[in-house]
Coordinates of C-alpha atoms and ligand atoms in Angstrom, one line a residue:
X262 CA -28.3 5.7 -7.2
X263 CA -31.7 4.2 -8.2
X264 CA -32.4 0.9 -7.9
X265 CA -32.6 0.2 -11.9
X266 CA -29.3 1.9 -12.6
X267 CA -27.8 0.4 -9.6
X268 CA -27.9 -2.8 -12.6
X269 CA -26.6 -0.8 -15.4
X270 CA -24.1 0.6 -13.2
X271 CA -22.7 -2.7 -11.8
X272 CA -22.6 -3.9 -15.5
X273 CA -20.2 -1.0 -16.6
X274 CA -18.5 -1.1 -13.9
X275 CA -17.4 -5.1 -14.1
X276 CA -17.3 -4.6 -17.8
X277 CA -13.6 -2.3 -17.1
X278 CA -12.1 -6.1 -15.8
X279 CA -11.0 -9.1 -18.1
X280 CA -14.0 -11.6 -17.8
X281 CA -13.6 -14.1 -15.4
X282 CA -15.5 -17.8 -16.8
X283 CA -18.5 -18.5 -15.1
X284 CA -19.6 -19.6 -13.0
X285 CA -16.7 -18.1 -11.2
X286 CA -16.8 -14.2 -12.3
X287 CA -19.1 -12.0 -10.8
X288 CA -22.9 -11.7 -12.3
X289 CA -24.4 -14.5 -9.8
X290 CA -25.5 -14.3 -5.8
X291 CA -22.1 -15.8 -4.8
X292 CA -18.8 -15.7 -6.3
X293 CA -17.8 -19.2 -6.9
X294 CA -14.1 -19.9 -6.3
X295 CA -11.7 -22.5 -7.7
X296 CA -10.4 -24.8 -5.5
X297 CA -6.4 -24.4 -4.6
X298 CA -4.1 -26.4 -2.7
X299 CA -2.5 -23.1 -1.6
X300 CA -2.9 -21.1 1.4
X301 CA -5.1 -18.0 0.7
X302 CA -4.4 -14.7 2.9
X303 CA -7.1 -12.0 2.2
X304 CA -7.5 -8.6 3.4
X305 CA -9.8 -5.8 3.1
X306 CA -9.6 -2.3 3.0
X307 CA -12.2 0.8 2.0
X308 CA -11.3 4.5 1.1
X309 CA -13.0 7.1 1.7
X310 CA -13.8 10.5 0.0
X311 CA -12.6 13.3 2.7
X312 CA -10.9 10.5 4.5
X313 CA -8.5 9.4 2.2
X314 CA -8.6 11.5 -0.9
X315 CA -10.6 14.4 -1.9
X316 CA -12.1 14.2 -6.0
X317 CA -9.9 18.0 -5.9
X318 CA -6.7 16.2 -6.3
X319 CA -7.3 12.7 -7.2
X320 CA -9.0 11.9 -10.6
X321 CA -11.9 8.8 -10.2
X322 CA -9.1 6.8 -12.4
X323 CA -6.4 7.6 -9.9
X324 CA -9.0 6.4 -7.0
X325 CA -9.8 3.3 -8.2
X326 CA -5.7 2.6 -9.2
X327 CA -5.2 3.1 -5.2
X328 CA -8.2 1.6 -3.9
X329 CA -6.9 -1.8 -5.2
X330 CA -2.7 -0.6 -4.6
X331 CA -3.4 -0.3 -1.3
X332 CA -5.0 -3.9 -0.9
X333 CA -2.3 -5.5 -3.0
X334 CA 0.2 -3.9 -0.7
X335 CA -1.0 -6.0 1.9
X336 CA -1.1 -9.3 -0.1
X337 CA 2.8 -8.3 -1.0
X338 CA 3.6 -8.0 2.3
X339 CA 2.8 -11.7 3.1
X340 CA 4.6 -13.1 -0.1
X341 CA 1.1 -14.0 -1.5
X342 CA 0.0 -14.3 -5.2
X343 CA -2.8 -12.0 -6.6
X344 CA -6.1 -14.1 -7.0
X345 CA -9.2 -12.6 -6.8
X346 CA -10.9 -9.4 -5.1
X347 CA -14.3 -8.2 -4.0
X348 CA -15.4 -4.7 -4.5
X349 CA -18.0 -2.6 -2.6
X350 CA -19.1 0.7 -4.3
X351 CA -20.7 4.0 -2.4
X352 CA -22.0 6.1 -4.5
X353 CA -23.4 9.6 -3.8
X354 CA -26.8 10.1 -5.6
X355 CA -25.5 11.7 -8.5
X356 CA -22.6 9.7 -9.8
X357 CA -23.2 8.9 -13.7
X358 CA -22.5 6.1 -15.7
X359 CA -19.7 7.4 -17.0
X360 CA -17.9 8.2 -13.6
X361 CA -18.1 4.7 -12.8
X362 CA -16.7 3.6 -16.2
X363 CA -13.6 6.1 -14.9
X364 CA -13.3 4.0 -11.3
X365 CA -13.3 0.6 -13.0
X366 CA -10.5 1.8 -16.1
X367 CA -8.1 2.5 -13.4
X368 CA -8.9 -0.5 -11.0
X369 CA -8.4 -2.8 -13.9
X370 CA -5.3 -1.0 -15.3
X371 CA -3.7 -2.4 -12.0
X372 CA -5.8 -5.4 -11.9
X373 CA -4.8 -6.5 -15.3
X374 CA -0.8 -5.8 -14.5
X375 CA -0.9 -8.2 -11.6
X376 CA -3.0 -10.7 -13.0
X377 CA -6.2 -10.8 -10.0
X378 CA -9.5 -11.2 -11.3
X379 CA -12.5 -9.1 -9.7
X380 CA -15.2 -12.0 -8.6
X381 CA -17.9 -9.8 -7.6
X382 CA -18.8 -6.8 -5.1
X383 CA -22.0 -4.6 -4.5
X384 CA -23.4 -0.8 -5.4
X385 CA -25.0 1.3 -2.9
X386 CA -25.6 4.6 -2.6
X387 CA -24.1 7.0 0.1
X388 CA -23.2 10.5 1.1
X389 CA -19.5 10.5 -0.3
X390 CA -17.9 8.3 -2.5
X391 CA -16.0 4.9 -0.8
X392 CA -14.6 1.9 -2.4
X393 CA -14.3 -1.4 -0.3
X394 CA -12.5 -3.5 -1.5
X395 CA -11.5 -7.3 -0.5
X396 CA -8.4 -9.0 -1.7
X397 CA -7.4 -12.5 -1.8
X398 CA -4.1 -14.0 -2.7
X399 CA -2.4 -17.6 -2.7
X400 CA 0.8 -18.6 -0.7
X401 CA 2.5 -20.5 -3.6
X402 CA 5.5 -22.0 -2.1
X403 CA 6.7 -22.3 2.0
X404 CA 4.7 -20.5 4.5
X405 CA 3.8 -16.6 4.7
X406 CA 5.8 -13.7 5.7
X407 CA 4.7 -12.6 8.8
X408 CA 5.3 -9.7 10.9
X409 CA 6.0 -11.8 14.0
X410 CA 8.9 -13.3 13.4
X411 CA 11.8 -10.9 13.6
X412 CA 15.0 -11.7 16.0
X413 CA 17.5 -10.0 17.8
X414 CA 20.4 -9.4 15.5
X415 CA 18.4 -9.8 12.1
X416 CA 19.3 -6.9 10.0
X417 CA 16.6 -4.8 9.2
X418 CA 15.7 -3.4 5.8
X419 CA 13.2 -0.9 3.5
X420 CA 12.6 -1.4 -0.3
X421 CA 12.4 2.1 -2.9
X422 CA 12.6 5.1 -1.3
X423 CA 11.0 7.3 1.7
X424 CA 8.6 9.8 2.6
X425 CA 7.8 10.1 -1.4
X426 CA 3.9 9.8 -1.2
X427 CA 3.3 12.4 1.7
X428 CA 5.7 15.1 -0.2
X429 CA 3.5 14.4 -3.6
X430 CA 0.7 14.9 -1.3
X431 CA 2.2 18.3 -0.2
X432 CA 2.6 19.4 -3.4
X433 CA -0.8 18.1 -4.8
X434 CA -2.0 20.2 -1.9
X435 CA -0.1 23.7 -2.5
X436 CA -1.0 23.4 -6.3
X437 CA 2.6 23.4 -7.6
X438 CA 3.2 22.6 -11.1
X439 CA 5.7 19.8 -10.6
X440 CA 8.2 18.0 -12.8
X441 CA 11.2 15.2 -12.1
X442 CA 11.0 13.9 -8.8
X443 CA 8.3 16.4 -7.7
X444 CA 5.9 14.3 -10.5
X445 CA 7.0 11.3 -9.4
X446 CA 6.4 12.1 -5.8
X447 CA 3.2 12.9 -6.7
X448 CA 2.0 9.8 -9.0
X449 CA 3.5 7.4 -6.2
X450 CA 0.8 9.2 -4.1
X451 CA -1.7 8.7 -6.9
X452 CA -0.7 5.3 -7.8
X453 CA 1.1 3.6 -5.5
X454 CA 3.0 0.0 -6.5
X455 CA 2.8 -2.7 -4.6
X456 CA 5.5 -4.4 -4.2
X457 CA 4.6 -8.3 -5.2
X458 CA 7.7 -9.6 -7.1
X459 CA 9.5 -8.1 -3.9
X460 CA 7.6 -10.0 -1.3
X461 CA 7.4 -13.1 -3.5
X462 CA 11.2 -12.8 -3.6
X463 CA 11.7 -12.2 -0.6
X464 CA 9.1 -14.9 1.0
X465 CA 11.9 -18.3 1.7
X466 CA 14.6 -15.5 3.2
X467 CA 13.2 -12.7 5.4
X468 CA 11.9 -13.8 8.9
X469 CA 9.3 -10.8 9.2
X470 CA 7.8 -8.2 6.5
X471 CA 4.6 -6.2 6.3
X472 CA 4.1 -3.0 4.1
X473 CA 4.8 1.0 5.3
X474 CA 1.4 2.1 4.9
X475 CA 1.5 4.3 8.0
X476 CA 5.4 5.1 7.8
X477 CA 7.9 3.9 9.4
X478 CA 8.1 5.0 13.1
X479 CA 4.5 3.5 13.3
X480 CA 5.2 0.5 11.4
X481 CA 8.2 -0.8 12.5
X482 CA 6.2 -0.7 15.9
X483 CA 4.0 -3.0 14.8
X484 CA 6.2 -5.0 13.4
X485 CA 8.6 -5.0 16.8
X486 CA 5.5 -5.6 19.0
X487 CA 4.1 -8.3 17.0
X488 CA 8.3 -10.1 17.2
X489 CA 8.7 -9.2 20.8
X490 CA 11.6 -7.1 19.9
X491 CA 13.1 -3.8 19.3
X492 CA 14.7 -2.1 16.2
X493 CA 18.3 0.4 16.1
X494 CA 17.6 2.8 12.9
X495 CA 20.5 4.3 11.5
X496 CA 18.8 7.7 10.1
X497 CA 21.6 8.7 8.5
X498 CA 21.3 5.6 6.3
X499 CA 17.6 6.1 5.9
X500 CA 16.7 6.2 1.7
X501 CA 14.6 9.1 1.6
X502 CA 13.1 10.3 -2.0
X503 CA 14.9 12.3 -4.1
X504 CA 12.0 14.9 -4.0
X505 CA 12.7 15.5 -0.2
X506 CA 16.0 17.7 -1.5
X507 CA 16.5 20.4 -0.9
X508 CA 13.8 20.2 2.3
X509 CA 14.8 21.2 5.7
X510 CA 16.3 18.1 7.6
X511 CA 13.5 18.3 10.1
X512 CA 10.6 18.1 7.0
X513 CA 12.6 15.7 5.3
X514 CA 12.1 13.1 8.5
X515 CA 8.6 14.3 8.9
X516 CA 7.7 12.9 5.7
X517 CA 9.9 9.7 5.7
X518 CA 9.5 8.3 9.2
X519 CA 5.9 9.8 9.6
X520 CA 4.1 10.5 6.2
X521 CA 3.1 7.4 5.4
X522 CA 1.2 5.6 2.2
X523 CA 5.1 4.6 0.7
X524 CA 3.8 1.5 0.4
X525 CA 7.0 0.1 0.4
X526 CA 8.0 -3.5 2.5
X527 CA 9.7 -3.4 6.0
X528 CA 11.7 -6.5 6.8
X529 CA 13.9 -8.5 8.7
X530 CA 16.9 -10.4 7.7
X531 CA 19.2 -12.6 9.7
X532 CA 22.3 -11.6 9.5
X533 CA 24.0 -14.7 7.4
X534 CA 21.4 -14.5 4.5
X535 CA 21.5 -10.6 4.4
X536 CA 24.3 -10.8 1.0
X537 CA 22.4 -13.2 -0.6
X538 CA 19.1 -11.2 -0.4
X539 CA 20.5 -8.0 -1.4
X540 CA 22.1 -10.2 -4.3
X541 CA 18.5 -11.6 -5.2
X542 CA 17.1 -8.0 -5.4
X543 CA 20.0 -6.7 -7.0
X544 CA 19.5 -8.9 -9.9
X545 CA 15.9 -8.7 -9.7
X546 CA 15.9 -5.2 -10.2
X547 CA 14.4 -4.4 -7.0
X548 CA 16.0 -1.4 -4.9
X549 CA 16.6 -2.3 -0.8
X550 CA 18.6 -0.5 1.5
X551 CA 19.6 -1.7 5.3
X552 CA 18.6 0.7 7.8
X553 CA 19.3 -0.6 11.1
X554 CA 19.0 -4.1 13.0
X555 CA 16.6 -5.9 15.7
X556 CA 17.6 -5.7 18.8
X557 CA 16.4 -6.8 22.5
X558 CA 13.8 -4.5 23.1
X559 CA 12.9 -0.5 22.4
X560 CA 13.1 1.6 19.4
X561 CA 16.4 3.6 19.0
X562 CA 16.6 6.4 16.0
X563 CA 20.4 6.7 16.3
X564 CA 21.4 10.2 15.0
X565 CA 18.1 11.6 14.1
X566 CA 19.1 15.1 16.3
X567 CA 14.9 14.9 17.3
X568 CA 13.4 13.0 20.2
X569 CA 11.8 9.9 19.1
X570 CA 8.7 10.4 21.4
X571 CA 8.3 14.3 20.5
X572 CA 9.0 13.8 17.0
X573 CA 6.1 10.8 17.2
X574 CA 4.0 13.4 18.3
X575 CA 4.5 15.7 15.7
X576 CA 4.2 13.0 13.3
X577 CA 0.5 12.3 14.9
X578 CA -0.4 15.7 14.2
X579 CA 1.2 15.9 10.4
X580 CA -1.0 13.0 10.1
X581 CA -4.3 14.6 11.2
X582 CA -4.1 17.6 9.1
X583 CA -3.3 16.2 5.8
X584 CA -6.7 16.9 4.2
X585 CA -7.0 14.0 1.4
X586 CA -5.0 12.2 3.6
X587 CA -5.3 9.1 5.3
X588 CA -6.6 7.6 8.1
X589 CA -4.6 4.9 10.3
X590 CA -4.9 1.4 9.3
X591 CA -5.4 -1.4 11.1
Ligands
MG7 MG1 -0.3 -3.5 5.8

């Protein structure tokens, strides 16, 4: 990228977002920021041609959907509001205008649905294409879910369904033509949602939450480390995607505990609230399922039929070799 279309590019690209009023929009050295009496949480987060997708099975539209999904997951997690986001751009040499134009329609498509504004960000060129991107959001009401705050006896629950994004990945990946669950599979691995009514909703009840970005053996991990806690899973009780029918039980907990990129909340409950939540989500239209409950300390998978450490390391490896995969995050 030359250094007088790194402008033009930069132009096209912000010109995909709803314009944000100076001076607080992008265009100047600083994004200015409105003041708020709200608590902001912000993340960040980059993906990475070869790392996380390949251009073979993703289209630049579909990259710059996920790019910001996977940032907004975060933010969901904590209960926050959307605000405003930063985005970085590495471009290989040869990327054209129009290419860019593609990355921004699909970044604003989601950035438009849940109302955050992009504030400004930076071009340069690289090797391989990568999009980092920083994401703010505000705490509107009480304090933010955390992932520390679980208890021994809170019940312990997953929104949507399981293992859907690493079977859409398998199948994006073998070339199949796919329809029903199959295509769905494979646009919630395009195009994730995050789930921000859900942690909004769930924000004033659950006393832990964080997002299943890495799946759920790894996750609820983190989550029990981070509580001082352990977790009983009920496998059997486990709501795994309809497109993992038909798959052998073995693939079928591959891809649910281990596959990763759902994108779907992990959280804890106590016990006495539990009715009332599945109530509020009920009526919300939002889809959550109990799966197991906090307990003193260790991770059981009660009827899983697989050794949790082996099948861990199995997982590790599933993880590895999924070209257009993803890498851990932090
Ligand atoms: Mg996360």
């Amino acid at each position: 990228v030359s250094v007088e279309s790194e402008f033009k590019l930069i132009d096209r690209f912000t010109r995909c977002f709803p314009k944000v009023p100076a001076p607080w929009g992008p265009g100047d050295d600083c994004a200015v920021l409105p003041p708020s009496r709200f608590a902001s949480c912000v993340t960040t987060d980059a993906v990475l041609e070869g790392v996380h997708f390949t251009q073979e099975h993703f289209t630049l539209e579909d990259i710059g959907y996920k790019a910001l999904a996977v940032n907004l997951s975060d933010l969901a997690a904590m209960g926050a509001t959307p605000s405003w986001f930063l985005c970085s751009l590495e471009l290989p040499r040869e990327t054209t205008e129009a290419q860019v134009v593609s990355l921004g329609k699909g970044m604003a498509k989601l950035a438009r649905r849940t109302g955050i504004n992009l504030v400004g960000g930076n071009v340069t060129s690289a090797k391989t294409l990568g999009l980092s991107l920083t994401v703010a959001g505000e705490i509107r009401r009480g304090s933010p879910l955390l992932r520390s705050g679980a208890r021994r006896g809170d019940f312990l629950f997953v929104s949507g369904h399981l293992g859907g994004a690493a079977r859409g990945l398998e199948l994006l990946q073998t070339q199949k033509r796919s329809t029903g669950p199959a295509a769905r599979a494979i646009q919630r691995q395009k195009r994730p949602t995050p789930r921000l009514a859900l942690g909004k909703l769930l924000q004033p009840w659950a006393t832990a939450c964080m997002d299943l970005s890495d799946g759920l053996v790894q996750d609820l991990s983190h989550l029990c480390t981070a509580s001082k806690v352990g977790a009983t899973v009920r496998m059997d009780s486990l709501p795994l995607d309809p497109a993992l029918s038909g798959l052998s039980r073995d693939h079928q907990l591959r891809l649910a505990l281990a596959g990763g990129e759902d994108y779907e909340l992990l959280f804890s409950v106590p016990p006495r609230l539990a009715s009332r939540v599945e109530r509020a989500c009920k009526a919300a239209g939002e889809t959550i399922t109990r799966v197991g409950v906090i307990s003193r300390g260790g991770l059981h998978w009660e009827g899983s039929g697989t050794d949790p450490a082996s099948a861990t390391g199995g997982f590790d490896h599933f993880r590895r070799t999924g070209a257009g995969g993803r890498a851990r995050r932090p």
